[in-house]
Coordinates of C-alpha atoms and ligand atoms in Angstrom, one line a residue:
M219 CA -13.9 15.5 -24.2
S220 CA -14.9 16.7 -20.7
N221 CA -16.6 20.0 -20.2
L222 CA -14.2 20.9 -17.4
K223 CA -13.4 24.6 -17.3
S224 CA -10.3 24.3 -15.1
S225 CA -8.5 21.5 -13.3
R226 CA -7.5 24.0 -10.7
I227 CA -9.4 23.8 -7.4
E228 CA -8.0 26.1 -4.9
G229 CA -7.3 24.5 -1.5
L230 CA -8.9 21.1 -2.4
H231 CA -6.5 19.3 -0.1
K232 CA -7.5 21.4 2.9
M233 CA -11.3 20.7 2.6
P234 CA -13.0 17.9 4.4
P235 CA -13.8 15.0 2.1
E236 CA -17.5 15.8 1.7
A237 CA -16.8 19.4 0.7
R238 CA -14.1 18.1 -1.7
L239 CA -16.7 15.9 -3.4
R240 CA -19.0 18.8 -3.7
A241 CA -16.3 21.0 -5.2
V242 CA -15.2 18.3 -7.7
A243 CA -18.9 17.7 -8.6
Q244 CA -19.4 21.3 -9.2
Q245 CA -16.3 21.8 -11.3
A246 CA -16.9 18.6 -13.3
D247 CA -20.6 19.4 -13.7
L248 CA -21.3 15.9 -12.2
K249 CA -24.9 14.6 -12.2
E250 CA -26.4 14.2 -8.8
E251 CA -26.8 10.4 -9.3
Y252 CA -23.0 10.1 -9.5
V253 CA -22.5 12.3 -6.5
D254 CA -24.8 9.9 -4.6
V255 CA -22.8 6.9 -5.9
L256 CA -19.6 8.4 -4.6
S257 CA -21.1 9.5 -1.3
A258 CA -22.6 6.0 -0.7
A259 CA -19.2 4.3 -1.5
A260 CA -17.5 6.7 0.9
S261 CA -19.8 5.7 3.8
G262 CA -17.7 4.1 6.6
Q263 CA -14.6 4.3 4.4
I264 CA -13.8 7.9 4.0
T265 CA -11.8 8.5 7.2
L266 CA -9.4 5.8 6.3
A267 CA -9.3 6.9 2.7
D268 CA -8.5 10.4 3.8
R269 CA -5.6 9.1 5.9
L270 CA -4.2 7.0 3.1
V271 CA -4.3 9.3 0.1
E272 CA -4.4 13.0 -0.9
N273 CA -7.6 14.7 -2.0
A274 CA -9.8 11.7 -1.1
I275 CA -13.4 12.0 -2.1
S276 CA -14.6 8.4 -1.9
S277 CA -13.6 4.8 -1.8
M278 CA -14.0 1.9 -4.3
A279 CA -15.0 -1.6 -3.3
I280 CA -13.2 -4.4 -4.9
P281 CA -14.8 -7.9 -4.4
I282 CA -12.9 -10.2 -2.0
G283 CA -13.3 -13.9 -2.7
I284 CA -11.8 -17.0 -1.1
A285 CA -9.5 -19.4 -2.8
T286 CA -10.2 -22.8 -1.3
N287 CA -8.2 -26.1 -1.6
M288 CA -4.8 -24.5 -1.1
I289 CA -2.2 -26.5 0.8
V290 CA 1.1 -24.6 1.3
D291 CA 4.0 -26.5 2.9
G292 CA 1.6 -29.0 4.4
Q293 CA -0.6 -26.3 5.8
E294 CA -4.3 -26.0 4.7
M295 CA -5.0 -22.4 3.7
L296 CA -8.0 -20.3 2.8
V297 CA -6.7 -17.4 0.7
P298 CA -8.6 -14.1 0.4
M299 CA -8.2 -12.5 -3.1
A300 CA -9.3 -9.0 -4.0
T301 CA -10.0 -8.8 -7.7
E302 CA -12.7 -7.4 -10.1
E303 CA -12.0 -10.1 -12.7
S304 CA -14.3 -13.0 -13.2
S305 CA -12.8 -16.6 -13.2
V306 CA -9.6 -15.7 -11.3
I307 CA -10.7 -17.1 -8.0
A308 CA -12.5 -20.1 -9.5
A309 CA -9.3 -21.0 -11.4
V310 CA -7.2 -21.1 -8.2
C311 CA -9.8 -23.2 -6.4
N312 CA -9.9 -25.7 -9.3
S313 CA -6.1 -25.8 -9.8
A314 CA -5.3 -26.2 -6.1
K315 CA -7.8 -29.0 -5.8
R316 CA -6.1 -30.9 -8.6
C317 CA -2.7 -31.0 -6.8
R318 CA -4.0 -31.8 -3.3
S319 CA -3.2 -35.5 -3.8
T320 CA 0.5 -34.7 -4.2
G321 CA 0.6 -32.4 -1.2
G322 CA -0.1 -29.0 -2.8
F323 CA 2.6 -26.4 -2.9
K324 CA 6.1 -26.6 -1.5
T325 CA 8.0 -23.3 -1.1
S326 CA 11.4 -21.9 -0.2
T327 CA 12.7 -18.4 0.1
S328 CA 15.9 -16.3 0.0
G329 CA 14.9 -14.2 3.0
P330 CA 13.5 -10.7 3.4
I331 CA 16.4 -8.8 1.9
M332 CA 15.8 -5.5 0.1
A333 CA 18.2 -3.0 -1.5
A334 CA 18.2 0.7 -2.0
Q335 CA 20.3 2.5 -4.7
I336 CA 22.3 5.7 -4.3
Q337 CA 23.4 7.2 -7.6
L338 CA 26.8 8.8 -7.6
V339 CA 27.8 11.0 -10.5
G340 CA 30.4 13.5 -11.6
A341 CA 33.5 11.5 -10.6
T342 CA 36.2 11.0 -13.2
D343 CA 37.3 7.9 -11.3
P344 CA 34.0 5.9 -10.7
E345 CA 36.0 2.7 -10.0
N346 CA 38.0 4.5 -7.3
V347 CA 34.7 5.9 -5.9
R348 CA 33.5 2.3 -5.7
L349 CA 36.5 1.2 -3.6
K350 CA 36.4 4.3 -1.4
V351 CA 32.8 3.4 -0.5
L352 CA 33.6 -0.2 0.2
E353 CA 36.3 0.8 2.6
R354 CA 33.7 2.6 4.7
F355 CA 31.6 -0.6 5.3
D356 CA 31.6 -0.4 9.1
E357 CA 30.6 3.3 9.1
I358 CA 27.9 2.7 6.5
K359 CA 26.5 -0.1 8.6
E360 CA 26.4 2.2 11.7
I361 CA 24.7 5.1 9.8
C362 CA 22.0 2.8 8.3
D363 CA 21.3 0.9 11.5
T364 CA 21.0 4.2 13.5
V365 CA 18.2 5.3 11.1
D366 CA 15.9 2.4 12.1
P367 CA 16.5 1.1 15.7
L368 CA 13.1 -0.6 15.6
L369 CA 14.0 -2.7 12.6
L370 CA 17.2 -3.7 14.4
K371 CA 15.2 -4.7 17.5
F372 CA 13.2 -7.1 15.3
G373 CA 16.3 -8.7 13.9
G374 CA 16.7 -6.7 10.7
G375 CA 19.1 -4.0 9.6
F376 CA 22.0 -3.3 7.3
R377 CA 23.6 -6.5 5.9
D378 CA 25.9 -5.7 2.9
L379 CA 27.0 -3.4 0.2
D380 CA 27.0 -4.1 -3.5
I381 CA 28.5 -1.4 -5.7
R382 CA 28.4 -1.3 -9.5
V383 CA 29.9 1.0 -12.1
I384 CA 27.4 1.2 -14.9
D385 CA 27.7 2.7 -18.4
T386 CA 25.1 5.2 -19.3
A387 CA 24.5 7.7 -22.1
E388 CA 25.9 10.3 -19.7
G389 CA 29.0 8.3 -19.0
P390 CA 29.9 6.0 -16.1
M391 CA 28.1 6.2 -12.8
T392 CA 28.8 4.5 -9.5
I393 CA 25.6 2.9 -8.0
V394 CA 25.8 2.0 -4.4
H395 CA 23.3 -0.7 -3.2
I396 CA 22.7 -0.9 0.5
I397 CA 21.4 -4.4 1.3
V398 CA 19.0 -4.5 4.2
D399 CA 17.1 -7.2 6.0
T400 CA 13.6 -5.7 6.4
R401 CA 12.1 -8.6 8.4
D402 CA 8.3 -8.3 8.3
A403 CA 8.2 -5.0 6.5
M404 CA 8.1 -4.6 2.7
G405 CA 10.8 -2.1 3.6
A406 CA 10.5 0.7 1.1
N407 CA 10.4 3.5 3.7
A408 CA 13.0 1.7 5.8
V409 CA 15.6 1.5 3.0
N410 CA 14.8 4.8 1.5
S411 CA 15.4 6.5 4.9
M412 CA 18.7 4.8 5.1
A413 CA 19.7 5.7 1.6
E414 CA 18.9 9.4 2.3
A415 CA 20.8 9.4 5.5
L416 CA 23.8 7.8 3.9
A417 CA 24.0 9.9 0.7
P418 CA 25.6 13.1 2.1
R419 CA 28.3 11.0 3.8
L420 CA 29.1 9.2 0.5
E421 CA 29.4 12.6 -1.2
E422 CA 31.8 13.7 1.6
W423 CA 34.0 10.6 1.3
T424 CA 34.1 10.4 -2.5
K425 CA 33.6 14.0 -3.8
A426 CA 31.0 12.5 -6.2
R427 CA 27.5 14.0 -6.2
S428 CA 24.5 11.9 -5.2
I429 CA 21.2 12.3 -7.1
L430 CA 18.7 9.5 -6.6
R431 CA 18.4 7.6 -3.4
I432 CA 15.6 5.0 -3.5
L433 CA 14.9 1.3 -3.2
T434 CA 15.0 -1.0 -6.2
N435 CA 11.8 -2.9 -6.9
L436 CA 13.9 -5.5 -8.6
A437 CA 14.1 -7.3 -5.2
D438 CA 16.2 -10.2 -6.5
R439 CA 17.5 -11.0 -3.0
R440 CA 13.9 -11.5 -1.8
V441 CA 13.0 -14.3 -4.1
V442 CA 10.3 -16.8 -3.2
R443 CA 9.9 -20.2 -5.0
A444 CA 6.8 -22.4 -5.2
R445 CA 6.5 -25.8 -6.9
A446 CA 3.7 -28.3 -7.3
V447 CA 3.0 -31.6 -9.1
W448 CA -0.2 -32.2 -10.9
P449 CA -0.9 -35.9 -11.5
L450 CA -1.7 -36.9 -15.0
D451 CA -5.2 -38.0 -14.2
E452 CA -6.0 -34.6 -12.7
I453 CA -4.8 -32.8 -15.8
G454 CA -6.8 -34.8 -18.3
G455 CA -4.3 -37.1 -19.7
E456 CA -1.0 -37.0 -21.7
Q457 CA -2.3 -34.9 -24.6
V458 CA -3.5 -32.1 -22.3
R459 CA -0.2 -32.3 -20.4
D460 CA 1.8 -32.1 -23.6
D461 CA -0.3 -29.2 -24.9
M462 CA 0.2 -27.4 -21.6
L463 CA 3.9 -27.9 -21.9
S464 CA 3.7 -26.6 -25.5
A465 CA 1.9 -23.6 -24.2
Y466 CA 4.7 -23.0 -21.7
Y467 CA 7.4 -23.3 -24.4
F468 CA 5.4 -20.8 -26.5
A469 CA 5.3 -18.3 -23.6
D470 CA 9.0 -18.8 -22.8
A471 CA 10.0 -18.1 -26.4
D472 CA 7.6 -15.3 -27.4
P473 CA 7.2 -12.0 -25.5
Y474 CA 3.7 -11.4 -27.0
R475 CA 2.6 -14.7 -25.4
A476 CA 4.7 -14.2 -22.3
A477 CA 3.0 -10.9 -21.5
T478 CA -0.4 -12.6 -21.3
H479 CA 0.9 -15.8 -19.7
N480 CA 2.5 -13.7 -16.9
K481 CA -0.5 -11.4 -16.7
G482 CA -2.4 -14.6 -15.7
I483 CA 0.1 -15.3 -13.0
M484 CA -0.2 -11.8 -11.7
N485 CA -4.1 -12.1 -11.7
G486 CA -3.5 -14.4 -8.7
V487 CA -0.5 -12.7 -7.2
S488 CA -1.8 -9.2 -7.3
A489 CA -5.2 -10.2 -5.9
V490 CA -3.6 -11.6 -2.7
V491 CA -1.2 -8.7 -2.5
L492 CA -4.1 -6.2 -2.7
A493 CA -6.3 -8.2 -0.3
T494 CA -3.5 -7.9 2.3
G495 CA -2.9 -4.2 1.8
N496 CA 0.4 -4.6 0.1
D497 CA 1.8 -2.6 -2.8
T498 CA 0.6 -4.3 -6.1
R499 CA 2.7 -2.0 -8.3
A500 CA 5.9 -2.8 -6.4
I501 CA 5.3 -6.5 -6.8
E502 CA 4.4 -6.2 -10.5
A503 CA 7.4 -4.1 -11.3
G504 CA 9.7 -6.5 -9.5
A505 CA 8.1 -9.6 -11.1
H506 CA 8.4 -8.3 -14.7
A507 CA 11.9 -7.0 -14.2
Y508 CA 13.1 -10.3 -12.6
T509 CA 11.6 -12.2 -15.5
A510 CA 13.6 -10.1 -18.0
R511 CA 16.9 -10.4 -16.0
D512 CA 18.6 -12.4 -18.8
G513 CA 18.0 -9.6 -21.2
W514 CA 14.7 -10.8 -22.8
Y515 CA 11.2 -11.1 -21.6
R516 CA 10.0 -14.7 -21.0
S517 CA 7.7 -16.9 -18.9
M518 CA 7.8 -16.2 -15.1
S519 CA 7.1 -19.9 -14.5
R520 CA 8.8 -23.1 -15.6
W521 CA 7.0 -26.4 -16.5
E522 CA 8.3 -29.9 -16.9
K523 CA 7.1 -33.5 -16.7
D524 CA 8.5 -35.8 -14.0
A525 CA 9.6 -39.4 -14.4
D526 CA 6.0 -40.6 -13.9
G527 CA 4.7 -38.3 -16.5
N528 CA 3.1 -35.8 -14.1
L529 CA 3.2 -32.1 -14.7
V530 CA 5.6 -30.1 -12.5
G531 CA 5.2 -26.4 -12.2
I532 CA 7.7 -23.9 -10.7
L533 CA 7.3 -20.3 -10.0
E534 CA 10.2 -18.1 -8.7
M535 CA 9.8 -14.4 -8.3
P536 CA 10.6 -11.5 -6.0
M537 CA 8.0 -11.1 -3.3
A538 CA 8.5 -7.9 -1.3
V539 CA 5.4 -8.0 0.9
G540 CA 5.0 -7.0 4.5
L541 CA 2.7 -7.3 7.5
I542 CA 3.9 -4.0 8.9
G543 CA 3.8 -0.6 7.2
G544 CA 1.9 0.7 4.2
A545 CA -1.8 -0.1 4.3
T546 CA -1.3 -3.6 5.8
K547 CA -1.5 -2.6 9.4
I548 CA -4.0 0.3 9.1
H549 CA -6.5 -1.0 6.6
P550 CA -9.1 -3.1 8.7
T551 CA -10.0 -5.2 5.6
A552 CA -6.3 -6.1 5.1
Q553 CA -6.1 -7.0 8.8
A554 CA -9.2 -9.2 8.5
N555 CA -7.8 -10.9 5.4
L556 CA -4.5 -11.5 7.1
N557 CA -6.4 -13.1 10.0
I558 CA -8.2 -15.5 7.6
L559 CA -4.7 -16.5 6.3
G560 CA -3.4 -16.8 9.9
V561 CA 0.1 -15.7 8.9
K562 CA 2.5 -14.4 11.5
T563 CA 5.4 -13.4 9.2
A564 CA 5.8 -11.6 5.9
D565 CA 7.8 -14.7 4.8
A566 CA 4.8 -16.9 5.3
L567 CA 2.5 -14.5 3.3
A568 CA 5.0 -14.3 0.5
R569 CA 5.1 -18.1 0.1
I570 CA 1.3 -18.3 -0.1
I571 CA 1.2 -15.5 -2.7
V572 CA 3.7 -17.2 -5.0
S573 CA 1.8 -20.5 -4.6
V574 CA -1.4 -18.8 -5.7
G575 CA 0.4 -17.4 -8.7
L576 CA 1.5 -20.9 -9.7
A577 CA -2.1 -22.3 -9.3
Q578 CA -3.4 -19.5 -11.4
N579 CA -0.9 -20.2 -14.1
F580 CA -1.9 -23.9 -14.1
G581 CA -5.5 -23.0 -14.4
A582 CA -5.0 -20.6 -17.3
M583 CA -2.7 -22.9 -19.2
R584 CA -5.0 -25.9 -18.8
A585 CA -8.1 -23.9 -20.0
L586 CA -6.2 -22.5 -22.9
A587 CA -4.8 -25.9 -23.9
T588 CA -8.3 -27.5 -23.8
T589 CA -11.6 -25.7 -24.0
G590 CA -10.2 -22.2 -24.4
I591 CA -10.5 -19.5 -21.8
Q592 CA -13.8 -18.1 -22.9
K593 CA -16.0 -21.0 -21.8
G594 CA -15.3 -20.5 -18.0
H595 CA -14.8 -16.8 -18.4
M596 CA -18.0 -16.1 -20.3
A597 CA -20.2 -18.0 -17.8
L598 CA -19.2 -15.4 -15.1
H599 CA -19.0 -12.6 -17.6
A600 CA -22.6 -13.1 -18.7
Q601 CA -23.7 -11.8 -15.2
N602 CA -21.6 -8.6 -15.8
V603 CA -23.1 -8.2 -19.3
A604 CA -26.6 -8.6 -17.8
L605 CA -25.8 -5.9 -15.2
M606 CA -24.3 -3.7 -17.9
V607 CA -27.6 -3.6 -19.9
G608 CA -29.6 -2.7 -16.7
A609 CA -31.0 -6.0 -15.5
T610 CA -31.9 -6.0 -11.9
G611 CA -33.0 -8.6 -9.3
P612 CA -34.0 -11.9 -10.9
E613 CA -33.6 -10.5 -14.4
I614 CA -29.8 -10.7 -13.9
D615 CA -29.8 -14.5 -13.7
Q616 CA -32.5 -14.8 -16.4
V617 CA -30.5 -12.7 -18.9
A618 CA -27.2 -14.4 -18.0
N619 CA -28.6 -17.9 -18.3
E620 CA -30.1 -17.2 -21.6
L621 CA -26.8 -15.7 -22.9
K622 CA -24.9 -18.8 -21.8
S623 CA -27.4 -21.2 -23.3
I624 CA -27.2 -19.6 -26.7
G625 CA -23.4 -19.4 -26.3
K626 CA -23.2 -15.7 -27.2
V627 CA -22.4 -13.3 -24.3
R628 CA -23.0 -10.1 -26.1
Q629 CA -24.4 -6.8 -25.0
D630 CA -26.7 -6.3 -28.0
I631 CA -28.2 -9.8 -27.4
A632 CA -28.5 -9.1 -23.7
E633 CA -30.5 -5.9 -24.5
E634 CA -32.9 -7.9 -26.7
I635 CA -33.4 -10.6 -24.0
L636 CA -34.0 -8.0 -21.3
A637 CA -36.5 -6.1 -23.4
R638 CA -38.3 -9.4 -24.2
I639 CA -38.4 -10.5 -20.5
R640 CA -39.8 -7.1 -19.5
S641 CA -42.4 -7.1 -22.3
E642 CA -43.6 -10.6 -21.1
K643 CA -44.1 -9.4 -17.5
Ligands
LIG24 P1 6.9 1.4 7.1 O1 8.1 2.3 7.1 O2 5.6 2.0 7.3 O3 7.1 0.3 8.2 C1 8.4 -0.4 8.4 C2 9.0 0.0 9.7 O4 8.2 -0.7 10.7 C3 10.4 -0.6 9.9 O5 11.3 0.3 9.2 C4 10.5 -0.7 11.3 O6 11.0 0.5 11.9 C5 9.1 -0.9 11.8 N1 8.8 -2.3 12.3 C6 8.1 -2.7 13.4 N2 8.0 -4.0 13.5 C7 8.7 -4.5 12.5 C8 9.0 -5.9 12.1 N3 8.5 -7.0 12.7 N4 9.7 -6.1 11.0 C9 10.1 -5.0 10.3 N5 9.9 -3.7 10.6 C10 9.2 -3.5 11.7 O7 6.8 0.5 5.8 P2 7.8 0.0 4.8 O8 7.6 -1.5 4.7 O9 9.2 0.4 5.0 O10 7.3 0.6 3.4 C11 6.2 0.1 2.7 C12 5.4 1.3 2.1 O11 6.3 2.0 1.2 C13 4.3 0.8 1.2 O12 3.2 1.5 1.5 C14 4.8 1.1 -0.2 O13 3.7 1.4 -1.1 C15 5.6 2.4 0.0 N6 6.6 2.8 -1.0 C16 7.0 2.0 -2.0 C17 7.9 2.4 -2.9 C18 8.3 1.5 -4.1 O14 7.9 0.4 -4.1 N7 9.1 2.0 -5.0 C19 8.6 3.6 -2.7 C20 8.2 4.4 -1.6 C21 7.2 4.0 -0.7

């Protein structure tokens, strides 16, 4: 348990970040070495951090690595990935290399269409409310488009209405979905503003009461699909292919397996989403909800063999990412990463992200169906364990190499190795 006397710090949000760090350190009785760590991490980052979040005291560096070998729709790509997990980037490089001979990843998309929900309650005639709203289509379009003239200028704006009457524990509710083309924006703020502007008018027209007015992260009108073919000789033969298919059928049938299978996909997806300053939680929520759209949780990907016996992978998921808005535009690292990608539209970025997710899934399934995940994972993890036990400089590689050679990447053994190395010096 922490020794914190009180979690109340008067006026913390009004202090400059350095004073905030001091105040937190004092309250939490933080050792000076940790204050130094946070101060050093804040260096060069704190002004931005302070603009992005409340009560900022520091910043946290996540490694950025490059996924090589990617070809997306015939275009060679270097893909920046931000992740703290070993093996993730290596797996994409390897998987992408193995499908280069068949042209890499081919993609398609349903377009940048988002939806916001307005919850209408308290009406005894929810079906009637539904029709009353539909009759106001033109006025609704006018209200929504007036909220965001800039979006209109870029070719986006209100597109449609979808109104559902749902049964809840509290009785029926009428849920109005406004369907909006958000172009190169993720669109959360755009559609939320429209929903808030529209809600009072809906109340006026229907006499129902509006409560929630917010986008849905189940962006099922903004679906991106990627597919790729891995030739049999790149997989390791028929047995490996069949075992990978078996791994897929397992994931598709069992939520315990599906959760981990899909986590592997999201290792790739979230790393590119984060590297480009997009909202990882929005993408994750949408991906998992879309996967469970038939009422049960299953594999996000589909796998088959083609007529020549090659392995075909397909990934189809909502991908609400933008190049405008959120941190994408104002985080210099996100901008630098977008420049490595060379993408000019949110649509192009979304296609790359889903392709990376598919590559990641191939890599994890192949490793699991053959040598197991630990072999590749542990090689990189050995370095982390060496660092964890306090190895520095050349000691890190010495400890890691020895851990790998004895095949046991364990902290207690790393401690022994480090102690021995130091005693031999
Ligand atoms: P935003 O409002 O910052 O930027 C979008 C706006 O930029 C558009 O509405 C438009 O006016 C303008 N714009 C300029 N050029 C454009 C172009 N080419 N295409 C489209 N729009 C253009 O950002 P946003 O995308 O509306 O919202 C994204 C942010 O919302 C993220 O930071 C996200 O974390 C946050 N958010 C998410 C949720 C959620 O996922 N549930 C909820 C609230 C907020």
